[in-house]
PDB file of C-alpha atoms in Angstrom:
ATOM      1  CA  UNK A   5      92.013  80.761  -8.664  1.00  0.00           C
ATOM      2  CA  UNK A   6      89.726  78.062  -6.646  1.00  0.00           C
ATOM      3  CA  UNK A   7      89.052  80.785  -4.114  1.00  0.00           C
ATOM      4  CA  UNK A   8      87.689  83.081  -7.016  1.00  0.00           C
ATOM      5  CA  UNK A   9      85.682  80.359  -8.549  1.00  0.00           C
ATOM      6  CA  UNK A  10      84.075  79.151  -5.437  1.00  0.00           C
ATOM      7  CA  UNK A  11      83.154  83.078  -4.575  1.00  0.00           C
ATOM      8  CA  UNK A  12      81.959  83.442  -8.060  1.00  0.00           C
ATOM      9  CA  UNK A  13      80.128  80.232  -7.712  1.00  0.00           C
ATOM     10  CA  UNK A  14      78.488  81.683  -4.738  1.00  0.00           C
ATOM     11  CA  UNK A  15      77.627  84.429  -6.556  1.00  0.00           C
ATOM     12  CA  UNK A  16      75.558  83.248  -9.048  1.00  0.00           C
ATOM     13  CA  UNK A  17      73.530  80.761  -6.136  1.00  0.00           C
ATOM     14  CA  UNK A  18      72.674  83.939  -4.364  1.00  0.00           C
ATOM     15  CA  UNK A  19      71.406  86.254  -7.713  1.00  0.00           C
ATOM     16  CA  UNK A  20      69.445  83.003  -9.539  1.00  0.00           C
ATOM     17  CA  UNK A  21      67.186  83.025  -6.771  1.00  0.00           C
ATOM     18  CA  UNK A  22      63.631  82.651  -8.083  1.00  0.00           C
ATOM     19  CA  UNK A  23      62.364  84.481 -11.378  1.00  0.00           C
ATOM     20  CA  UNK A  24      60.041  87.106 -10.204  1.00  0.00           C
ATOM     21  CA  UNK A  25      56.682  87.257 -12.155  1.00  0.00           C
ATOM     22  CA  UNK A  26      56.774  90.549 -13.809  1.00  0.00           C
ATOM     23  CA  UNK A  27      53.350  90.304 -13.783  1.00  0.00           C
ATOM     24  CA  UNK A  28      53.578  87.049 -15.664  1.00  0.00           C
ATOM     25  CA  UNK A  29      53.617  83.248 -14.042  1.00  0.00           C
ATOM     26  CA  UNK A  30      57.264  82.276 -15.103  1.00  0.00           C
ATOM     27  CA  UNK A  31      57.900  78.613 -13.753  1.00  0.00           C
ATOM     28  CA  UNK A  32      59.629  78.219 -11.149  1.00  0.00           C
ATOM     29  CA  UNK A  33      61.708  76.085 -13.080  1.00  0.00           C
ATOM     30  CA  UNK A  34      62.953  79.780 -15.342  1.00  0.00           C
ATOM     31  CA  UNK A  35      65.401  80.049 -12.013  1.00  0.00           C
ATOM     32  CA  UNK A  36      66.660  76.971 -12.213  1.00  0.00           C
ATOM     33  CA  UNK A  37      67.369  77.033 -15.588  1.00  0.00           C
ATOM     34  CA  UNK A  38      68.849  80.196 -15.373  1.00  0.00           C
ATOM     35  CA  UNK A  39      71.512  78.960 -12.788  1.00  0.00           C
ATOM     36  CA  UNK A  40      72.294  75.750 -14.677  1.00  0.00           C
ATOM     37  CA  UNK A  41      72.866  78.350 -18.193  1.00  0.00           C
ATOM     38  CA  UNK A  42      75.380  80.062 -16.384  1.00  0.00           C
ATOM     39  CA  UNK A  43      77.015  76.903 -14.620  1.00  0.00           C
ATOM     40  CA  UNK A  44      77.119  75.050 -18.113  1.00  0.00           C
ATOM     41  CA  UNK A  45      78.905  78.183 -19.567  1.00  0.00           C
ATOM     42  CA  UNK A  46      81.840  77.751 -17.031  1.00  0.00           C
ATOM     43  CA  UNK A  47      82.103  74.053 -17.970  1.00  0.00           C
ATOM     44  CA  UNK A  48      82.224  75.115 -21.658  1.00  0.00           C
ATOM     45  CA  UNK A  49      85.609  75.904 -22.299  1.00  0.00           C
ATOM     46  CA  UNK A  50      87.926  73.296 -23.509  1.00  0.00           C
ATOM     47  CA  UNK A  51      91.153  75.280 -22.585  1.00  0.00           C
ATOM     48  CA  UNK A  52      92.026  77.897 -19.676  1.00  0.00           C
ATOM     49  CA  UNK A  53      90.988  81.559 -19.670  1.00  0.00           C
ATOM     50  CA  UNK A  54      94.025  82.462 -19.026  1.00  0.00           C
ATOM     51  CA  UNK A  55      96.056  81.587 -22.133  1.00  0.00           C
ATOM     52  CA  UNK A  56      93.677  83.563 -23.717  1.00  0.00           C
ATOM     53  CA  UNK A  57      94.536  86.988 -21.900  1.00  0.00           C
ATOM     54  CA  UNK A  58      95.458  88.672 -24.928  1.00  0.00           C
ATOM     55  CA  UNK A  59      92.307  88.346 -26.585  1.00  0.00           C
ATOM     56  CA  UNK A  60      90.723  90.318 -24.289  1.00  0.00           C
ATOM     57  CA  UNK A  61      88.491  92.866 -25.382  1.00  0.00           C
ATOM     58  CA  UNK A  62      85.742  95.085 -24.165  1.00  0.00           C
ATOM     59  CA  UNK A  63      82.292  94.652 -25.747  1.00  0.00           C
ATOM     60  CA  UNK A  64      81.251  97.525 -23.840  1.00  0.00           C
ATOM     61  CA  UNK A  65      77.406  96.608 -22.431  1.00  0.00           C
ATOM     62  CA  UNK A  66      74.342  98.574 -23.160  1.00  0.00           C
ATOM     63  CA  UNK A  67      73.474 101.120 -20.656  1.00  0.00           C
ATOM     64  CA  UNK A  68      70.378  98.706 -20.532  1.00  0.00           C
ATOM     65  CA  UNK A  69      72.160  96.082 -19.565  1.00  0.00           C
ATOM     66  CA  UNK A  70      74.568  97.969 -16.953  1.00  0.00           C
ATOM     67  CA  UNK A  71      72.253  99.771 -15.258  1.00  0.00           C
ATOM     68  CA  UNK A  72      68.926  98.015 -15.339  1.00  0.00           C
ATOM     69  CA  UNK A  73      67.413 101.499 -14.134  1.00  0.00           C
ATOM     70  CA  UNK A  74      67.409 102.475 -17.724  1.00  0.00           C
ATOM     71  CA  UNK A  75      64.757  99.854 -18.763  1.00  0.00           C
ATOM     72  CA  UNK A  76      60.974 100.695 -18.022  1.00  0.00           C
ATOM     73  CA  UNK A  77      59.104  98.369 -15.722  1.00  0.00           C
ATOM     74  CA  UNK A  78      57.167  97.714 -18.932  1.00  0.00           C
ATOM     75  CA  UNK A  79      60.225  97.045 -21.308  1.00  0.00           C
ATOM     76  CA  UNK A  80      61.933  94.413 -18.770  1.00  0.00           C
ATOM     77  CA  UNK A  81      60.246  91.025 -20.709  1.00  0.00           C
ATOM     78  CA  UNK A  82      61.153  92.431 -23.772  1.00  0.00           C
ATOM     79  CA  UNK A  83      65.120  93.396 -22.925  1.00  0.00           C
ATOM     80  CA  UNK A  84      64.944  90.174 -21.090  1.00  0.00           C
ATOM     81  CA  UNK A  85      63.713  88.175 -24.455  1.00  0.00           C
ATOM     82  CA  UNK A  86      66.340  90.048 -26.600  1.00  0.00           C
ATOM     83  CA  UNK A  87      69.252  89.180 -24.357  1.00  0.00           C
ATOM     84  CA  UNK A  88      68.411  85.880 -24.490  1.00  0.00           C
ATOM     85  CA  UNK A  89      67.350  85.753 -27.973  1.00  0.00           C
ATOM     86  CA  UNK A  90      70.312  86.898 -28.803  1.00  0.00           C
ATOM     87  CA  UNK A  91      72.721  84.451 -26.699  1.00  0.00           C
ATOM     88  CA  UNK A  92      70.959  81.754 -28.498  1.00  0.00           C
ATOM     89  CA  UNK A  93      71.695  82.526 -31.794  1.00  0.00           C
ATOM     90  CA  UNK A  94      75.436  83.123 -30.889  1.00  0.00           C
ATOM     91  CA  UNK A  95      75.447  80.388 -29.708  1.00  0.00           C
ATOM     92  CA  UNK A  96      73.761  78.566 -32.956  1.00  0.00           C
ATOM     93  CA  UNK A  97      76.951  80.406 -34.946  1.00  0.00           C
ATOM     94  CA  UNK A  98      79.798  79.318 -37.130  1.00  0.00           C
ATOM     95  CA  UNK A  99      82.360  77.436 -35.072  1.00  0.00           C
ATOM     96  CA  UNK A 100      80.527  77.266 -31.572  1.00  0.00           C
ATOM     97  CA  UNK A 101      80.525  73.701 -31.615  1.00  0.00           C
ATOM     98  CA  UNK A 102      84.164  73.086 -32.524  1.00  0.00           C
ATOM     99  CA  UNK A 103      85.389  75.469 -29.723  1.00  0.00           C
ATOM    100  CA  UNK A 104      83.055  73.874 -26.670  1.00  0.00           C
ATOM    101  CA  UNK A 105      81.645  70.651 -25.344  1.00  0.00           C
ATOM    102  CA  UNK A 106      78.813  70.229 -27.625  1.00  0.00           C
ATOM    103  CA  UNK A 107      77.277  67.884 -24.899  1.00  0.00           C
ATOM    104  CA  UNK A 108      77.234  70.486 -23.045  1.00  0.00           C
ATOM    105  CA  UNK A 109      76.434  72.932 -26.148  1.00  0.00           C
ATOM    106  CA  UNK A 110      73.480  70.926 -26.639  1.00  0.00           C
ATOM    107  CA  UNK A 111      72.208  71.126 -23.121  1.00  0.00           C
ATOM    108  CA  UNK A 112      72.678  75.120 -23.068  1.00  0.00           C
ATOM    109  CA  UNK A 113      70.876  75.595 -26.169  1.00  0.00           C
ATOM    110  CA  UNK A 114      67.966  73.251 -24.922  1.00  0.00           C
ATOM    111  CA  UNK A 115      68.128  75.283 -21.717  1.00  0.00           C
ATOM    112  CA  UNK A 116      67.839  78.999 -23.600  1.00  0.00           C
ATOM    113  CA  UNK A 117      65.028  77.609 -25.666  1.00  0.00           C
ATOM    114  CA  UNK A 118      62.706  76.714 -22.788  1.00  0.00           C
ATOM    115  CA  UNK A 119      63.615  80.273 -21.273  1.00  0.00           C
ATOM    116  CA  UNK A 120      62.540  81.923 -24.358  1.00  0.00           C
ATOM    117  CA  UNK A 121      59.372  80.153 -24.918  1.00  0.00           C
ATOM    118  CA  UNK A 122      58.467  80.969 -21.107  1.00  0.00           C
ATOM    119  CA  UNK A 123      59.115  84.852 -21.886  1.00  0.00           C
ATOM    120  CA  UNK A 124      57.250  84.377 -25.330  1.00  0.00           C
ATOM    121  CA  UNK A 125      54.096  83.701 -23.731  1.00  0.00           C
ATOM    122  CA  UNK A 126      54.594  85.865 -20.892  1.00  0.00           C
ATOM    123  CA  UNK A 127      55.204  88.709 -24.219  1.00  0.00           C
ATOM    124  CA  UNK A 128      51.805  87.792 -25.946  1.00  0.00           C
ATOM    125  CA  UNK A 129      49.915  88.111 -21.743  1.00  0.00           C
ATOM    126  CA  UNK A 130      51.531  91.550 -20.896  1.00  0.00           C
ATOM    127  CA  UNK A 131      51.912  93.633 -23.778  1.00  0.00           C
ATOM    128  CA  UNK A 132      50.231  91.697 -27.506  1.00  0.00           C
ATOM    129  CA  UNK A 133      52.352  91.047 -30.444  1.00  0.00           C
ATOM    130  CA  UNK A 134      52.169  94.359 -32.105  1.00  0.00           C
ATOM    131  CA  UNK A 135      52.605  96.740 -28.923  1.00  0.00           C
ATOM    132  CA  UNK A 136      55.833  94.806 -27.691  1.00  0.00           C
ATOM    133  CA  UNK A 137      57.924  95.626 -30.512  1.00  0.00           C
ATOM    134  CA  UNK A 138      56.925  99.362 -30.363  1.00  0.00           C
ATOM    135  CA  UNK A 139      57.885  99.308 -26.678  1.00  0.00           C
ATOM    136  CA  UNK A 140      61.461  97.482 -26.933  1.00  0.00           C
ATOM    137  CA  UNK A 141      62.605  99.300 -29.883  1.00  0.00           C
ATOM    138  CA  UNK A 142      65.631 101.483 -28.214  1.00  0.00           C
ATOM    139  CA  UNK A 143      66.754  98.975 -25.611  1.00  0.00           C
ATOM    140  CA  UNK A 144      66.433  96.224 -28.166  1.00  0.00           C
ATOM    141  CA  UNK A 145      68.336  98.217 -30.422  1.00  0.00           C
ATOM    142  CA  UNK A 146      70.941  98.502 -27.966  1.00  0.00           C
ATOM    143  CA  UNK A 147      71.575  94.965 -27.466  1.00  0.00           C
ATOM    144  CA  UNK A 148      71.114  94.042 -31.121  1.00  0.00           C
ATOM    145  CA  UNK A 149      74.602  96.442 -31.623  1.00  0.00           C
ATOM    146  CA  UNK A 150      76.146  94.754 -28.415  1.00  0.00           C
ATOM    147  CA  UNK A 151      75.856  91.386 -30.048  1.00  0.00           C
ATOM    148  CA  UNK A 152      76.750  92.567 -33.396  1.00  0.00           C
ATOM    149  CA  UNK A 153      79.836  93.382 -31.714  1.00  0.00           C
ATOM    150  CA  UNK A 154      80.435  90.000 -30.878  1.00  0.00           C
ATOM    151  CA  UNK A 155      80.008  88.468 -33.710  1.00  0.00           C
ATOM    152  CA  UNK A 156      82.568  90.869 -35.277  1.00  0.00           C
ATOM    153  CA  UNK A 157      84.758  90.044 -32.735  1.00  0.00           C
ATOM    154  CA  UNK A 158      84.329  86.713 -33.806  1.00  0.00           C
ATOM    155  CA  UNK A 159      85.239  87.124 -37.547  1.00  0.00           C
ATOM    156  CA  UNK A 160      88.115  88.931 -36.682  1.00  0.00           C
ATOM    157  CA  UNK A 161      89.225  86.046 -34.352  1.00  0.00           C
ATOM    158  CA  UNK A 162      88.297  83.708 -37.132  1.00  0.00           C
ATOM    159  CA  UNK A 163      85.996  82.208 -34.771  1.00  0.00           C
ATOM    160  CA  UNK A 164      89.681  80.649 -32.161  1.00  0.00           C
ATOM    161  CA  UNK A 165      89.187  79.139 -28.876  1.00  0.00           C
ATOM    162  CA  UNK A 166      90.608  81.860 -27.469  1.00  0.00           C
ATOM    163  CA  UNK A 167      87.537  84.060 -29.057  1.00  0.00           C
ATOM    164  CA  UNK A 168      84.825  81.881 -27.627  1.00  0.00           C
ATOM    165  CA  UNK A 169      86.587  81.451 -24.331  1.00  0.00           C
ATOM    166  CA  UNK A 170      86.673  85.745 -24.066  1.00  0.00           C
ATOM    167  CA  UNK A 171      82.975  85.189 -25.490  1.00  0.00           C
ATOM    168  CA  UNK A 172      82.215  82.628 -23.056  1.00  0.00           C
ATOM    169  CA  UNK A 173      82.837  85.173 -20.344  1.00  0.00           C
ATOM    170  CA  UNK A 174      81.329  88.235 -21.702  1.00  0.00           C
ATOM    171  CA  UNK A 175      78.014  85.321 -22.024  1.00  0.00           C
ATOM    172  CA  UNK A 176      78.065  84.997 -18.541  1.00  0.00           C
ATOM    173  CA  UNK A 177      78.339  88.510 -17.704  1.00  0.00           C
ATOM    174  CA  UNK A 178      75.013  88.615 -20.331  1.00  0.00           C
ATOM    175  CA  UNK A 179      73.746  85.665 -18.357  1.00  0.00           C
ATOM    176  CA  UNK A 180      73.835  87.857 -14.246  1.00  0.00           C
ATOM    177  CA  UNK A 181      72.430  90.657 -15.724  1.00  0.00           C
ATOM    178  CA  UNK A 182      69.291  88.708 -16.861  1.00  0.00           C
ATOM    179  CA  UNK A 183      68.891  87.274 -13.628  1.00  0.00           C
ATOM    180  CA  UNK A 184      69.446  90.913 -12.061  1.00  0.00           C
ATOM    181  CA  UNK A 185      66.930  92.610 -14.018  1.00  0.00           C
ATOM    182  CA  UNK A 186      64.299  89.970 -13.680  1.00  0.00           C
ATOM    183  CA  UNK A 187      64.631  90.383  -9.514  1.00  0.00           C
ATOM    184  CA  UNK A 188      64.987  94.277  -9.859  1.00  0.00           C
ATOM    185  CA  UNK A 189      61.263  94.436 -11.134  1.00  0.00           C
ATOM    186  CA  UNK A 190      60.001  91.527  -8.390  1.00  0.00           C
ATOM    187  CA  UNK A 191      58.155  94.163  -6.949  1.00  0.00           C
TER     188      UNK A 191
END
């Protein structure tokens, strides 16, 4: 089990590299914070993944989020604003804070917040208000259902550690691909 953290540790140091600029001047600081969201999401969990193997389930990702190829050069802020737009309000949901740390709870949300004001403005600079909703429709639409899902899953689970520890997992899957599909479109 170490030997899988420390590889998945490793992991996530080598793919939160720095935030390319899609055209936009993140901070240099969007990497970092990217790096610490997904490092404060494997400190969340108050009891092991493993007692909660039966609560699996698959949320089944987005082609958009799979396979970044399906997102247009143009649509990557947007997908990347949804995604984490949506996290955030997950993770502003019934029960969130009686499953996890909320020191640490705290700290994420702070975290997602400054990431989403940094791809806010970068929004408004590439595309304008009006034109960036038009563009993002499908892929947004996409990850809207995705998280629906989730929260479903939730209710079902009436909201159980177990839930949010499966959650907590499927976040940091949510949490690479974001970093993936902001260095796929460096260039």
């Amino acid at each position: 089990m170490a030997l899988l953290h420390s590889l998945l540790m490793a992991l996530v140091v080598v793919s939160c590299g720095p935030v390319p600029s899609l055209g936009c001047d993140l901070p240099q600081s969007h990497a970092l914070v990217s790096r610490q969201t997904f490092l404060l999401l494997g400190q969340m969990g108050r009891i092991s993944p493993f007692s909660c193997l039966n609560d699996r389930t698959d949320f089944r990702l987005p082609r958009e989020m799979e396979d970044g190829s399906q997102v247009q050069k143009a649509q990557t802020l947007s997908v990347l604003h949804e995604t984490l737009q949506q996290i955030f309000n997950l993770l502003h949901t019934q029960g969130s804070s009686a499953a996890w740390n909320t020191t640490l709870l705290d700290q994420l949300r702070s975290d997602l917040h400054r990431q989403l004001e940094d791809l806010e403005t970068c929004l408004l600079q590439e595309t304008g208000e009006a034109e960036s909703l038009l563009t993002l429709e499908d892929p947004a639409l996409a990850i809207r259902r995705y998280f629906q899902g989730i929260h479903l899953y939730l209710q079902e689970k009436k909201h159980s550690d177990c839930a949010w520890e499966v959650v907590k997992i499927e976040l940091k899957k949510c949490v690479l691909f974001v970093n993936q599909l902001a260095r796929k479109f460096q260039k």
